[in-house]
mmCIF file with all atom_site columns, C-alpha atoms in Angstrom:
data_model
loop_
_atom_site.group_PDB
_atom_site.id
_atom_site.type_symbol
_atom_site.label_atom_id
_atom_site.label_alt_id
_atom_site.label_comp_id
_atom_site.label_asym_id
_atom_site.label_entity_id
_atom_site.label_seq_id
_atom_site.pdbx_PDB_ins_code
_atom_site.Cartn_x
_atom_site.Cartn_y
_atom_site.Cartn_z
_atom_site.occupancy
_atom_site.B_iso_or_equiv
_atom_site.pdbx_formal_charge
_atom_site.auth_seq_id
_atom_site.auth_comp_id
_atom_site.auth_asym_id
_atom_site.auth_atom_id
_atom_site.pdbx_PDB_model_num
ATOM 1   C CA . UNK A 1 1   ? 111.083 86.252  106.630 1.00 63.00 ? 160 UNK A CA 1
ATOM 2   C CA . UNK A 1 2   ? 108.995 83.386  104.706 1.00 71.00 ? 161 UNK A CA 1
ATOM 3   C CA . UNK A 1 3   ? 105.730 85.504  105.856 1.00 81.00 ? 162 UNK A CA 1
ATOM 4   C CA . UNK A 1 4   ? 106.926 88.846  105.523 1.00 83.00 ? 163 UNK A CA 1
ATOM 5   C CA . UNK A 1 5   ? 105.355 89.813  102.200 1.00 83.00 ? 164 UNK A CA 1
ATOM 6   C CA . UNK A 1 6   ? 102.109 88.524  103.353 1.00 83.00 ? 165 UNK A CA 1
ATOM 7   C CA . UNK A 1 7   ? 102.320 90.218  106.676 1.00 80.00 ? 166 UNK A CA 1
ATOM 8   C CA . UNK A 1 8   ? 103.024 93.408  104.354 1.00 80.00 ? 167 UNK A CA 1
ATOM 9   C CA . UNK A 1 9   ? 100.238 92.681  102.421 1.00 84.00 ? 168 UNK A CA 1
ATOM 10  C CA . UNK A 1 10  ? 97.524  92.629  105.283 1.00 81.00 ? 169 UNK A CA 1
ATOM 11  C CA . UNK A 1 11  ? 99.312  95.613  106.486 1.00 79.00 ? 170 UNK A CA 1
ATOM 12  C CA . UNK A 1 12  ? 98.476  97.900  103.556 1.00 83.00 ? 171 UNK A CA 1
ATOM 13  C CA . UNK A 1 13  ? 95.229  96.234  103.312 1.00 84.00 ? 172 UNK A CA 1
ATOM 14  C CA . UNK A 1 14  ? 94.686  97.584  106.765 1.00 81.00 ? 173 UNK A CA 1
ATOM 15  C CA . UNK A 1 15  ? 96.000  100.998 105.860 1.00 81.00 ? 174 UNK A CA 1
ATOM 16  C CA . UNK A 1 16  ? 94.218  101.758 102.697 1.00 82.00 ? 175 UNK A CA 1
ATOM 17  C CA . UNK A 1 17  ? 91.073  100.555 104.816 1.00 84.00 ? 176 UNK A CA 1
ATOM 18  C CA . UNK A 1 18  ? 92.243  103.137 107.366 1.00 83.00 ? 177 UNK A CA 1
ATOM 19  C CA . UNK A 1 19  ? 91.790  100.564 110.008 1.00 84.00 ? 178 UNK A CA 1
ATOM 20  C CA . UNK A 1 20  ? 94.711  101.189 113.207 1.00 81.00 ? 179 UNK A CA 1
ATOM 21  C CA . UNK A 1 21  ? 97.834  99.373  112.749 1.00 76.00 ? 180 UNK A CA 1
ATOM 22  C CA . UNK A 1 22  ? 99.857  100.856 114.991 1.00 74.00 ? 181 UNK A CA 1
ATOM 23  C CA . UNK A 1 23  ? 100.169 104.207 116.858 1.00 77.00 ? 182 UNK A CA 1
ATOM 24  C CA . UNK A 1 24  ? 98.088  107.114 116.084 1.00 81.00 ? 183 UNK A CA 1
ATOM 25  C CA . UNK A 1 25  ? 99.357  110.681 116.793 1.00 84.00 ? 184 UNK A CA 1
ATOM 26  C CA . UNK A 1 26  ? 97.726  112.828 119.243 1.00 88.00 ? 185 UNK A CA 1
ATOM 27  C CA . UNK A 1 27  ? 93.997  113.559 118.005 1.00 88.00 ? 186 UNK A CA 1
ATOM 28  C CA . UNK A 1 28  ? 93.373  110.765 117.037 1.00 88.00 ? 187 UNK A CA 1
ATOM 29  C CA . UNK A 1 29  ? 91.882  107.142 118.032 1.00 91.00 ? 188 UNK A CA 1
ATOM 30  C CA . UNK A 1 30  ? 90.465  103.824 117.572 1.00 91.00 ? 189 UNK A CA 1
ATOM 31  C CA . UNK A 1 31  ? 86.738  103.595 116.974 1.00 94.00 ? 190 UNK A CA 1
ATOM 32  C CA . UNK A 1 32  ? 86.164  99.678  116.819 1.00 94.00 ? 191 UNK A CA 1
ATOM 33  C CA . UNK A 1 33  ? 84.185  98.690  114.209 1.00 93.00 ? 192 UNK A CA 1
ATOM 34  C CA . UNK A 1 34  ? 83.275  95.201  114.817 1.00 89.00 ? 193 UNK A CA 1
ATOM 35  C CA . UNK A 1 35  ? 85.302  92.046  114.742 1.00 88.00 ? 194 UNK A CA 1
ATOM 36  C CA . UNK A 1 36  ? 88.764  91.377  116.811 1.00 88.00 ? 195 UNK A CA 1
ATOM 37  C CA . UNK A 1 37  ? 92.270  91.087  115.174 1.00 82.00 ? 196 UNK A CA 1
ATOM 38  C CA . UNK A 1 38  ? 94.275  87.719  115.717 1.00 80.00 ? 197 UNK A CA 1
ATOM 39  C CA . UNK A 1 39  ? 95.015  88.895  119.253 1.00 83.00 ? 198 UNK A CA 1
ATOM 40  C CA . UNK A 1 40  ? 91.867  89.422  120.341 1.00 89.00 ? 199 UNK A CA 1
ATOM 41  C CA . UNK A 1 41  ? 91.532  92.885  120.433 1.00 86.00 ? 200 UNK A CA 1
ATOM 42  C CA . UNK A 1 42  ? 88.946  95.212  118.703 1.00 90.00 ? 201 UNK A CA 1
ATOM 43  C CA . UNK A 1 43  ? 89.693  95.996  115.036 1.00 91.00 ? 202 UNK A CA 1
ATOM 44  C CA . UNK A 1 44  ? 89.066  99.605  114.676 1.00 92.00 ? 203 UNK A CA 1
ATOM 45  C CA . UNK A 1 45  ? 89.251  102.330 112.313 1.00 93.00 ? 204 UNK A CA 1
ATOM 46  C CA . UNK A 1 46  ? 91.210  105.801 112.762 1.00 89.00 ? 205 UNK A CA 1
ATOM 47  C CA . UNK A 1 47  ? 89.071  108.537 113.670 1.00 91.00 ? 206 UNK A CA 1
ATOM 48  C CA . UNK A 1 48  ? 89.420  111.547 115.785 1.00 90.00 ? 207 UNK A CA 1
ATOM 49  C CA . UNK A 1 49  ? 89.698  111.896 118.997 1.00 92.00 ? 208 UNK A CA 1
ATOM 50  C CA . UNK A 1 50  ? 87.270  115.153 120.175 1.00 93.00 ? 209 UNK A CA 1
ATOM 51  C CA . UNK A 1 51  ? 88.543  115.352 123.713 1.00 93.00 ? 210 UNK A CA 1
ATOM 52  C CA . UNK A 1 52  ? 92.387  115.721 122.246 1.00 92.00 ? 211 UNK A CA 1
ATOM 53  C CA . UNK A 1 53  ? 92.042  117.438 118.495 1.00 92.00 ? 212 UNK A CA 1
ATOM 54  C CA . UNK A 1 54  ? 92.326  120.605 120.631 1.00 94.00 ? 213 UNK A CA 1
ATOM 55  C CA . UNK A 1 55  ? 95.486  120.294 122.122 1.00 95.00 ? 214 UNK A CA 1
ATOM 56  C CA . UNK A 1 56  ? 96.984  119.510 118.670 1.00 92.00 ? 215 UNK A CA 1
ATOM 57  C CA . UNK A 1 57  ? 95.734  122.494 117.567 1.00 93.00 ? 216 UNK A CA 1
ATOM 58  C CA . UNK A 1 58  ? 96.856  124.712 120.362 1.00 96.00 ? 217 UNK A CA 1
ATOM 59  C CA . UNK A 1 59  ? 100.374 123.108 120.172 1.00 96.00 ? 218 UNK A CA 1
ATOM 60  C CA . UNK A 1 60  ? 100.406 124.623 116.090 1.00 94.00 ? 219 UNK A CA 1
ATOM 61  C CA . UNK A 1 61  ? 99.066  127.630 116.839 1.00 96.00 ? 220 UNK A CA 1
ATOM 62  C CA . UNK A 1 62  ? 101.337 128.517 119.667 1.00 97.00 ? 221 UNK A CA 1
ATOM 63  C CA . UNK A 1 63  ? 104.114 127.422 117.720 1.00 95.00 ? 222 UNK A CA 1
ATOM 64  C CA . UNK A 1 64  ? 103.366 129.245 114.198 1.00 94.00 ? 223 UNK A CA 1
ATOM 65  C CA . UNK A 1 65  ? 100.943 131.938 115.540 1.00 96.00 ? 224 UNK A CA 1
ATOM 66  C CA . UNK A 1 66  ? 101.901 132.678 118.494 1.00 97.00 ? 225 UNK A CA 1
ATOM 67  C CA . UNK A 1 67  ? 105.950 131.969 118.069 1.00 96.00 ? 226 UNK A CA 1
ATOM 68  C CA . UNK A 1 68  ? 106.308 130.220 121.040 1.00 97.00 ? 227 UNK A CA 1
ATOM 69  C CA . UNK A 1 69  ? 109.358 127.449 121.567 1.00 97.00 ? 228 UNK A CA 1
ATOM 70  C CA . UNK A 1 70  ? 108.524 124.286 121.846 1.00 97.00 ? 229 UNK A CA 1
ATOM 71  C CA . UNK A 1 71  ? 110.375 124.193 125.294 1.00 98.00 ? 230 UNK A CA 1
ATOM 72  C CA . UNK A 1 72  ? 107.724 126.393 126.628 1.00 98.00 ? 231 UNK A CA 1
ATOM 73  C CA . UNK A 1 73  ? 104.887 124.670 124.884 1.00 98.00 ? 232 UNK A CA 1
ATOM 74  C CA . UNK A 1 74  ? 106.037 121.104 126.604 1.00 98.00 ? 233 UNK A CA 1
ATOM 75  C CA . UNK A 1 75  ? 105.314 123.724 129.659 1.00 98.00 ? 234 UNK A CA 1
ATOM 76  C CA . UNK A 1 76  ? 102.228 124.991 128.939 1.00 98.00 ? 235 UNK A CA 1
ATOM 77  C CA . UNK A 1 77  ? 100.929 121.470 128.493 1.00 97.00 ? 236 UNK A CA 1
ATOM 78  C CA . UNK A 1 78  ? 102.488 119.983 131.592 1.00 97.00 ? 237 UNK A CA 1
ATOM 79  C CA . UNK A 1 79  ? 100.742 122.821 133.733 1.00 98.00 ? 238 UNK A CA 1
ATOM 80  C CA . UNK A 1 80  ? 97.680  121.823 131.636 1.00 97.00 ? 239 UNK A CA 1
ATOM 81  C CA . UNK A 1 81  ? 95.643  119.090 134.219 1.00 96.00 ? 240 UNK A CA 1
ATOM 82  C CA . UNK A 1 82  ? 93.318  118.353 131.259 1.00 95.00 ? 241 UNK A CA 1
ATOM 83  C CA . UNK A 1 83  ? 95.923  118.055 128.903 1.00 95.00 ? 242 UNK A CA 1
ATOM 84  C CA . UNK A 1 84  ? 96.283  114.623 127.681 1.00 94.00 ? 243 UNK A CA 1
ATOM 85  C CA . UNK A 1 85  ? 100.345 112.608 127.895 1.00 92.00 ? 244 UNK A CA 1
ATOM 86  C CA . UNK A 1 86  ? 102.092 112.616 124.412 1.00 91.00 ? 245 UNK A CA 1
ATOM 87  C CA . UNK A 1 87  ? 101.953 110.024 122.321 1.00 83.00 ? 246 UNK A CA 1
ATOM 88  C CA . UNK A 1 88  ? 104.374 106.638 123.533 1.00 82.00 ? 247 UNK A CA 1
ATOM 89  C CA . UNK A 1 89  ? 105.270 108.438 126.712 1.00 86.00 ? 248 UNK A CA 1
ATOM 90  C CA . UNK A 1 90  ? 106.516 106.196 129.018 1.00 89.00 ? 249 UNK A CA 1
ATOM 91  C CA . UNK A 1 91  ? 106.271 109.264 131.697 1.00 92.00 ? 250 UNK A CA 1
ATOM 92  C CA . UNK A 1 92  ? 103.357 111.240 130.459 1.00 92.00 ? 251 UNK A CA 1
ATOM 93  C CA . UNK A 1 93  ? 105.197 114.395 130.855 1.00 96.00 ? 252 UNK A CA 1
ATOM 94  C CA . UNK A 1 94  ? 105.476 116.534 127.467 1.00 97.00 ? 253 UNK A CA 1
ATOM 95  C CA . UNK A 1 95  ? 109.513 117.808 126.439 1.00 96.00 ? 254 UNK A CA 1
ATOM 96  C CA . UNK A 1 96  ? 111.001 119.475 123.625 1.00 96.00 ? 255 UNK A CA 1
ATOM 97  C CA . UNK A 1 97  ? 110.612 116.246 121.933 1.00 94.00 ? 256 UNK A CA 1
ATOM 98  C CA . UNK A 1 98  ? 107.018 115.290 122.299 1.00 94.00 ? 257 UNK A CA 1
ATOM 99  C CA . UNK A 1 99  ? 106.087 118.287 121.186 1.00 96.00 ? 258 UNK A CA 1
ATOM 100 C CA . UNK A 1 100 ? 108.751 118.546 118.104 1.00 95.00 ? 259 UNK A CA 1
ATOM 101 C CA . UNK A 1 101 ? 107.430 115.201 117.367 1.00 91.00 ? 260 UNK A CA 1
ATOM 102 C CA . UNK A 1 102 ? 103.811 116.453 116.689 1.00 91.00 ? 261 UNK A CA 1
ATOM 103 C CA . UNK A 1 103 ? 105.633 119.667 115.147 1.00 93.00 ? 262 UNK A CA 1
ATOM 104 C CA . UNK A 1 104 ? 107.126 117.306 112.652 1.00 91.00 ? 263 UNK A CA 1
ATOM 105 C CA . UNK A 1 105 ? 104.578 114.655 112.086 1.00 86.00 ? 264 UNK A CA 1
ATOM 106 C CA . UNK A 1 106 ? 103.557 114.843 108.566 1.00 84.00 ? 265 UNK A CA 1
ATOM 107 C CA . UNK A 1 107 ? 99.743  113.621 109.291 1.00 81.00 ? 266 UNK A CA 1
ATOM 108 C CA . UNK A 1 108 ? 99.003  116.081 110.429 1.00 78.00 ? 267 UNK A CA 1
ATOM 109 C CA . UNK A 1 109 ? 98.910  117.874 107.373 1.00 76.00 ? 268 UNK A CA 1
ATOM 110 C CA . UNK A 1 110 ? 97.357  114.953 105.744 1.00 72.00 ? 269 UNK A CA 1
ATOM 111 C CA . UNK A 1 111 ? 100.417 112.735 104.524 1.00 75.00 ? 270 UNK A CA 1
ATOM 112 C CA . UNK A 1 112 ? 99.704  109.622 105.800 1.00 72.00 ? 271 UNK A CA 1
ATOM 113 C CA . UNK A 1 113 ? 102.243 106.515 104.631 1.00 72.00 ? 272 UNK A CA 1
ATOM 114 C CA . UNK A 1 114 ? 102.287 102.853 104.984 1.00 69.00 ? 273 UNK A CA 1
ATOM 115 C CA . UNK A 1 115 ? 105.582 101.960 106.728 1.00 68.00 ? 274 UNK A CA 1
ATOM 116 C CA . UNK A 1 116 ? 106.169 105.627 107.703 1.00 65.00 ? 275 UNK A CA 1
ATOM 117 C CA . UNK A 1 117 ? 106.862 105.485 111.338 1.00 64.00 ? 276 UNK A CA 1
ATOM 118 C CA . UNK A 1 118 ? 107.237 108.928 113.153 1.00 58.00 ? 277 UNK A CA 1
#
């Protein structure tokens, strides 16, 4: 706990930078940008991700546009072979809540927090 404000401090450092400092939500990714963090892996800033930005936006349209439920979106993505696995799936296999997780994930519509975890 001796370290924890300066651990905090690096963090937000990080986050007003808008370098990754933990998991990004679906449409987005890591473009390194030189440099490697103390473990040795590629610093990177968020940026987003061209192959998977569609999907997000298919998920929000079928679910405000189109009305669909979000059981039957998890479907239409699991019958999807180019659709990528939702975020921290362990399975890769979208549910009701993967996809209420993206429904609910407030950066998407541009709120993003330090600390916030979703």
């Amino acid at each position: 706990s001796m370290y924890a404000e300066n651990v905090r401090a690096a963090h937000q450092g990080m986050f007003l930078r808008m370098e990754v400092c933990g998991t990004l939500p679906l449409g987005y990714r890591g473009e390194p940008i030189g440099g490697l963090t103390r473990r040795n892996r590629p610093k990177c800033k968020v940026a987003i991700d061209k192959d998977d930005r569609p999907y997000a936006r298919k998920i929000y349209k079928w679910w405000v546009y189109d009305g669909i439920s979000m059981d039957q979106i998890a479907r239409l993505l699991n019958d999807d072979p180019n659709a990528p696995a939702p975020p921290k799936s362990m399975t890769g296999i979208w549910n009701h809540g993967a996809v209420r997780g993206i429904l609910t994930n407030a950066r998407y519509r541009g709120f993003w927090e330090y600390g916030k975890t979703y």
